[in-house]
Tab-separated table of C-alpha atoms in Angstrom:
chain	number	residue	atom	x	y	z
A	1	MET	CA	16.401	52.055	111.994
A	2	GLU	CA	15.021	55.101	113.780
A	3	LEU	CA	16.399	56.439	117.047
A	4	PRO	CA	14.035	55.424	119.872
A	5	VAL	CA	12.945	58.612	121.641
A	6	VAL	CA	10.575	58.775	124.613
A	7	ASN	CA	8.071	61.605	124.963
A	8	HIS	CA	4.731	62.282	126.632
A	9	GLU	CA	2.344	65.242	126.509
A	10	ASP	CA	2.335	65.223	130.334
A	11	TYR	CA	5.942	66.445	130.370
A	12	PHE	CA	4.262	69.853	130.369
A	13	ALA	CA	2.938	71.032	133.752
A	14	LYS	CA	0.922	74.061	134.835
A	15	ILE	CA	3.416	76.077	136.852
A	16	GLY	CA	2.295	79.551	135.756
A	17	ASP	CA	3.174	81.567	132.668
A	18	ASP	CA	5.562	83.811	134.624
A	19	HIS	CA	7.612	80.960	136.111
A	20	LYS	CA	11.390	81.048	135.574
A	21	PHE	CA	11.480	77.423	134.426
A	22	PRO	CA	10.764	77.139	130.652
A	23	ILE	CA	8.258	74.282	130.939
A	24	ASN	CA	7.050	74.824	127.354
A	25	LYS	CA	10.360	73.541	126.014
A	26	PHE	CA	9.304	69.898	126.339
A	27	GLY	CA	6.349	70.201	123.996
A	28	GLU	CA	8.228	72.424	121.568
A	29	LEU	CA	11.189	70.052	121.492
A	30	ALA	CA	8.877	67.184	120.549
A	31	LYS	CA	7.439	69.288	117.701
A	32	TYR	CA	10.942	70.250	116.558
A	33	LEU	CA	12.099	66.630	116.418
A	34	ILE	CA	9.061	65.626	114.330
A	35	GLN	CA	9.161	68.656	112.015
A	36	ASN	CA	12.869	68.191	111.322
A	37	LYS	CA	12.397	64.455	110.728
A	38	ILE	CA	14.776	63.479	113.510
A	39	VAL	CA	12.065	61.073	114.675
A	40	LYS	CA	8.778	59.962	113.138
A	41	LYS	CA	6.997	58.883	116.311
A	42	PHE	CA	7.705	58.654	120.017
A	43	HIS	CA	7.699	55.850	122.548
A	44	LYS	CA	5.160	56.759	125.234
A	45	PRO	CA	5.990	56.088	128.885
A	46	SER	CA	3.762	55.207	131.810
A	47	PRO	CA	3.978	56.944	135.191
A	48	CYS	CA	6.762	55.467	137.295
A	49	SER	CA	5.465	53.055	139.932
A	50	PHE	CA	5.828	53.634	143.662
A	51	GLU	CA	8.001	50.521	143.944
A	52	THR	CA	10.413	51.640	141.219
A	53	LEU	CA	10.644	55.161	142.675
A	54	SER	CA	11.442	53.688	146.089
A	55	TYR	CA	14.703	52.237	144.732
A	56	ALA	CA	16.132	55.759	144.853
A	57	HIS	CA	13.780	57.752	147.118
A	58	ALA	CA	12.371	57.529	150.636
A	59	LYS	CA	8.833	56.150	150.704
A	60	ASN	CA	7.525	58.980	152.868
A	61	TYR	CA	8.874	61.542	150.378
A	62	ILE	CA	7.232	59.742	147.441
A	63	SER	CA	3.939	59.657	149.359
A	64	ASP	CA	4.208	63.359	150.206
A	65	ILE	CA	4.611	64.182	146.505
A	66	LYS	CA	1.821	61.899	145.320
A	67	ASN	CA	-0.557	63.088	148.063
A	68	LYS	CA	0.594	66.733	147.805
A	69	THR	CA	1.377	66.782	151.532
A	70	LEU	CA	5.004	67.931	151.258
A	71	SER	CA	5.977	70.728	153.653
A	72	LYS	CA	6.148	74.335	152.457
A	73	GLU	CA	9.909	74.217	152.939
A	74	GLY	CA	10.140	71.091	150.775
A	75	ILE	CA	8.032	72.677	148.035
A	76	LYS	CA	10.098	75.873	148.129
A	77	LYS	CA	13.303	73.851	147.762
A	78	ILE	CA	11.950	72.183	144.623
A	79	GLY	CA	10.816	75.471	143.105
A	80	PHE	CA	7.582	74.206	141.512
A	81	PRO	CA	4.038	74.494	142.898
A	82	LEU	CA	2.896	71.060	144.056
A	83	VAL	CA	-0.178	70.788	141.832
A	84	ASP	CA	-1.639	67.753	140.046
A	85	SER	CA	0.112	68.417	136.736
A	86	VAL	CA	3.520	68.755	138.444
A	87	VAL	CA	2.976	65.454	140.272
A	88	GLN	CA	1.915	63.763	137.040
A	89	ARG	CA	4.820	65.268	135.117
A	90	SER	CA	7.305	64.062	137.717
A	91	LEU	CA	5.946	60.505	137.608
A	92	VAL	CA	5.744	60.323	133.810
A	93	ALA	CA	9.141	61.950	133.122
A	94	THR	CA	10.785	59.496	135.524
A	95	GLY	CA	8.927	56.640	133.862
A	96	GLY	CA	10.229	58.066	130.585
A	97	THR	CA	13.862	57.654	131.578
A	98	VAL	CA	13.185	54.118	132.847
A	99	LEU	CA	11.602	53.294	129.475
A	100	ALA	CA	14.467	54.967	127.599
A	101	SER	CA	16.993	52.903	129.556
A	102	LYS	CA	15.227	49.693	128.499
A	103	LEU	CA	15.171	50.889	124.891
A	104	ALA	CA	18.916	51.547	125.105
A	105	ILE	CA	19.440	47.945	126.175
A	106	ASN	CA	17.417	46.752	123.184
A	107	TYR	CA	18.671	49.167	120.498
A	108	GLY	CA	22.061	50.292	121.801
A	109	ILE	CA	21.080	53.949	122.075
A	110	SER	CA	18.007	55.971	123.054
A	111	CYS	CA	16.873	59.364	124.364
A	112	ASN	CA	14.217	60.902	126.539
A	113	THR	CA	12.862	64.385	125.753
A	114	ALA	CA	12.920	65.166	129.482
A	115	GLY	CA	14.937	63.874	132.425
A	116	GLY	CA	18.223	64.705	134.065
A	117	SER	CA	16.646	65.806	137.352
A	118	HIS	CA	19.992	65.490	139.096
A	119	HIS	CA	19.406	67.669	142.177
A	120	ALA	CA	16.767	65.388	143.720
A	121	SER	CA	18.254	63.306	146.529
A	122	TYR	CA	16.993	60.297	148.487
A	123	ASP	CA	14.632	62.171	150.802
A	124	GLY	CA	13.794	65.358	148.915
A	125	GLY	CA	13.714	67.366	145.722
A	126	ALA	CA	15.583	70.567	144.868
A	127	GLY	CA	16.391	72.920	142.007
A	128	TYR	CA	13.363	72.120	139.789
A	129	CYS	CA	13.938	68.386	140.354
A	130	VAL	CA	11.218	66.311	142.054
A	131	PHE	CA	12.353	62.731	141.420
A	132	ASN	CA	15.846	61.793	140.270
A	133	ASP	CA	14.965	59.923	137.077
A	134	VAL	CA	18.509	58.766	136.251
A	135	ALA	CA	19.021	57.418	139.770
A	136	VAL	CA	15.670	55.605	139.637
A	137	ALA	CA	16.461	54.128	136.207
A	138	SER	CA	19.966	53.109	137.303
A	139	HIS	CA	18.569	51.146	140.244
A	140	TYR	CA	15.942	49.640	137.930
A	141	LEU	CA	18.615	48.273	135.581
A	142	LEU	CA	20.809	47.006	138.415
A	143	ASN	CA	17.950	45.309	140.238
A	144	ARG	CA	16.924	43.407	137.105
A	145	GLY	CA	20.426	42.405	136.144
A	146	LEU	CA	20.307	44.525	132.970
A	147	ALA	CA	23.495	46.354	133.941
A	148	ASN	CA	26.286	45.763	136.439
A	149	LYS	CA	28.466	48.874	136.233
A	150	ILE	CA	26.761	52.131	135.259
A	151	LEU	CA	28.393	55.450	134.408
A	152	ILE	CA	26.474	58.723	134.766
A	153	VAL	CA	28.062	61.416	132.593
A	154	ASP	CA	26.667	64.758	133.783
A	155	LEU	CA	27.627	67.782	131.676
A	156	ASP	CA	24.930	70.139	132.951
A	157	VAL	CA	26.363	73.485	134.118
A	158	HIS	CA	25.253	72.575	137.659
A	159	GLN	CA	26.771	69.759	139.692
A	160	GLY	CA	24.800	66.507	139.781
A	161	ASN	CA	24.750	66.504	143.565
A	162	GLY	CA	21.654	64.314	143.881
A	163	ASN	CA	23.251	61.444	141.985
A	164	SER	CA	26.529	61.655	143.873
A	165	GLU	CA	24.634	61.597	147.183
A	166	ILE	CA	22.338	58.709	146.225
A	167	PHE	CA	25.213	56.576	144.921
A	168	LYS	CA	27.990	57.591	147.330
A	169	ASP	CA	28.127	54.079	148.827
A	170	ASN	CA	27.187	52.173	145.667
A	171	ARG	CA	30.160	50.809	143.715
A	172	SER	CA	27.915	49.725	140.837
A	173	VAL	CA	27.300	53.346	139.762
A	174	PHE	CA	30.097	55.814	138.940
A	175	THR	CA	29.178	59.517	138.848
A	176	PHE	CA	31.098	61.982	136.663
A	177	SER	CA	30.063	65.644	136.889
A	178	MET	CA	31.792	68.443	134.954
A	179	HIS	CA	30.229	71.758	135.945
A	180	SER	CA	30.642	75.418	136.828
A	181	LYS	CA	32.623	75.837	140.042
A	182	THR	CA	30.660	78.840	141.298
A	183	ASN	CA	27.142	77.799	140.260
A	184	TYR	CA	24.292	76.038	142.102
A	185	PRO	CA	24.362	74.161	144.416
A	186	ALA	CA	26.397	76.339	146.764
A	187	LYS	CA	27.498	73.268	148.709
A	188	LYS	CA	28.809	70.615	146.335
A	189	SER	CA	28.724	66.900	147.086
A	190	ASN	CA	31.483	64.474	146.153
A	191	SER	CA	31.043	62.842	142.754
A	192	ASP	CA	33.344	59.923	141.971
A	193	LEU	CA	34.919	62.177	139.342
A	194	ASP	CA	34.196	65.835	139.994
A	195	VAL	CA	35.510	68.486	137.577
A	196	GLU	CA	34.950	72.141	138.496
A	197	LEU	CA	35.210	74.705	135.698
A	198	GLU	CA	36.047	78.385	136.019
A	199	ASP	CA	33.531	81.034	134.952
A	200	ASN	CA	33.467	82.224	131.324
A	201	LEU	CA	35.174	79.083	130.014
A	202	GLU	CA	35.063	78.896	126.200
A	203	ASP	CA	34.865	76.054	123.690
A	204	ASP	CA	38.521	75.124	123.210
A	205	VAL	CA	39.373	74.572	126.884
A	206	TYR	CA	36.010	72.936	127.583
A	207	ILE	CA	36.380	70.391	124.778
A	208	LYS	CA	40.023	69.687	125.603
A	209	THR	CA	39.068	69.060	129.247
A	210	LEU	CA	36.180	66.801	128.266
A	211	LYS	CA	38.372	64.720	125.948
A	212	HIS	CA	40.891	64.226	128.754
A	213	TYR	CA	38.309	62.864	131.165
A	214	LEU	CA	36.580	60.717	128.557
A	215	ASN	CA	39.938	59.045	127.972
A	216	GLU	CA	40.200	58.395	131.710
A	217	LEU	CA	36.712	56.916	131.822
A	218	ASN	CA	37.502	54.660	128.880
A	219	GLN	CA	39.897	52.740	131.126
A	220	GLU	CA	36.929	51.401	133.094
A	221	ASN	CA	34.566	48.621	132.054
A	222	PHE	CA	31.156	50.271	132.172
A	223	ASP	CA	28.225	48.380	130.682
A	224	PHE	CA	25.652	51.196	130.607
A	225	ILE	CA	25.888	54.975	130.144
A	226	PHE	CA	23.453	57.692	131.194
A	227	TYR	CA	24.253	61.076	129.672
A	228	ILE	CA	22.769	64.252	131.174
A	229	ALA	CA	23.161	66.724	128.310
A	230	GLY	CA	22.342	70.061	129.951
A	231	VAL	CA	22.605	72.996	127.549
A	232	ASP	CA	22.867	75.604	130.303
A	233	ILE	CA	26.602	75.741	129.513
A	234	HIS	CA	25.634	77.999	126.579
A	235	PHE	CA	26.936	81.595	126.601
A	236	ASN	CA	23.377	83.003	126.435
A	237	ASP	CA	21.914	80.901	129.254
A	238	ARG	CA	20.246	82.783	132.110
A	239	LEU	CA	21.592	80.446	134.811
A	240	GLY	CA	24.876	79.310	133.306
A	241	LYS	CA	28.281	80.892	133.876
A	242	LEU	CA	30.188	79.360	130.972
A	243	LYS	CA	30.679	80.695	127.439
A	244	ILE	CA	30.093	77.646	125.254
A	245	SER	CA	28.846	78.280	121.699
A	246	ASP	CA	26.225	76.431	119.645
A	247	GLU	CA	29.041	74.614	117.875
A	248	GLY	CA	30.670	73.776	121.204
A	249	ILE	CA	27.508	72.070	122.466
A	250	LYS	CA	27.106	70.189	119.191
A	251	LEU	CA	30.714	68.986	119.345
A	252	ARG	CA	30.352	68.038	123.011
A	253	ASP	CA	27.307	65.857	122.329
A	254	GLU	CA	28.922	64.215	119.307
A	255	LEU	CA	32.091	63.494	121.310
A	256	VAL	CA	30.217	61.864	124.180
A	257	VAL	CA	27.891	59.801	121.992
A	258	GLU	CA	30.639	58.596	119.647
A	259	ASN	CA	33.020	57.806	122.508
A	260	PHE	CA	30.675	55.322	124.159
A	261	PHE	CA	28.631	54.096	121.202
A	262	SER	CA	31.824	53.123	119.340
A	263	ARG	CA	32.542	50.829	122.299
A	264	ARG	CA	29.094	49.265	121.976
A	265	ILE	CA	28.015	50.344	125.458
A	266	PRO	CA	24.228	50.904	125.767
A	267	PHE	CA	23.683	54.657	125.921
A	268	CYS	CA	20.701	56.656	127.220
A	269	GLY	CA	20.610	60.435	126.743
A	270	VAL	CA	18.408	62.709	128.860
A	271	LEU	CA	17.799	66.437	128.618
A	272	GLY	CA	19.253	68.177	131.667
A	273	GLY	CA	18.964	71.925	132.224
A	274	GLY	CA	18.553	74.783	129.798
A	275	TYR	CA	17.351	78.342	130.482
A	276	ASN	CA	18.447	80.213	127.387
A	277	LYS	CA	17.341	83.828	126.961
A	278	ASP	CA	16.250	82.861	123.427
A	279	PHE	CA	13.510	80.209	123.707
A	280	LYS	CA	13.745	79.128	120.063
A	281	LYS	CA	17.505	78.683	120.477
A	282	LEU	CA	16.922	76.670	123.661
A	283	VAL	CA	14.805	74.115	121.799
A	284	GLU	CA	17.386	73.886	119.013
A	285	LEU	CA	20.215	73.344	121.518
A	286	HIS	CA	18.328	70.568	123.317
A	287	SER	CA	17.696	68.840	119.984
A	288	MET	CA	21.439	68.456	119.404
A	289	LEU	CA	21.452	65.482	121.796
A	290	HIS	CA	18.850	63.666	119.719
A	291	GLN	CA	20.478	64.616	116.437
A	292	SER	CA	23.844	63.316	117.650
A	293	CYS	CA	22.342	60.022	118.799
A	294	ALA	CA	20.309	59.596	115.582
A	295	LYS	CA	23.549	59.485	113.559
A	296	TYR	CA	24.561	56.232	115.223
A	297	ILE	CA	21.360	54.195	115.368
A	298	GLY	CA	21.644	51.136	113.167
A	299	SER	CA	25.345	51.675	112.492
C-alpha cells in the first residue's frame, strides 16, 4: 500500500521572486517525492469551504481574505501580498490538511505537502500563515465524530501560538509545542505542554528531550495525531536558532511517527516551516517526513 499524500499545484502562489518565503518549495517537494518513488500519485484537495473554515476562524476574517478586503495592518502581519493566488493557495492548502486528516482515518497515516500554518489565530493571520489548517482540520474531525481527543505535536522552531490560542478552552485538543525560546513570536502563548529550547541546541539534547516528552504524552489516550514537522530547526536555516543536523531531523521524524503509529493512532503529518539557505537541501529535509511515514503504511 502506498502512503496517501495530498498535493495541489495551487500550493504555489505569486508572492514575488524576491520574497523571503521559499514558495517554490511546494512544487519542488512534489517533484522530489515522485522522482524518488516515495509516492506514485497524489490525492488532490478542493478549496476549504467557508463553513469548515469558520470552525476555527472568525467569519469576518474569512470574508476579508476571500474578498481581499483585509486591512493593510492585517496583510502586513501575515507577510504575504493579498493577491488571488495567495487566497487560492490558503484555501486549497487548508483543504489539503482536511483531506489528509480523513485519509489518516482511513489508512492510519497520511501527509500533506503543505500545511502547519500554526501562527494563524481565530481572527487573523500572522507569520506567513493565513488560515490555521491544523486547527480547521481538528474541528472538522471533532464535529463529525471522527476523533474525540486530538494531539497536535508541533516541532517547528517557532511556537505554535495560533493553535494554543484557538484551543485554549477546548479540552478535546491538546497542544504540544517544542520550540526555540528566543524565536518568533516574541510573545508566546500557553500551549498545554510548552517546551522552550535554548539557542544552538544540538542533536543529542534535542532528541533526548523529545523522547522524554513523547513518553509523557503516551500516558494519555489520544485518538488522532497531527504532526507539524517544521525543518527550520536545521543548523543552516535562515530563521532557526537551533543546530540540528540532517540526521537529527531524520531521527526526529522517525521517532515521532513510530511512537504514535505503533500505538495504532491515526497520524497526519504536515510540513511546517523551513527557510534553509540551501534550497535543494530544504526540499530534501521536508521530504524526510514523507519518507518516515512511507515506512509504516501497510505494516
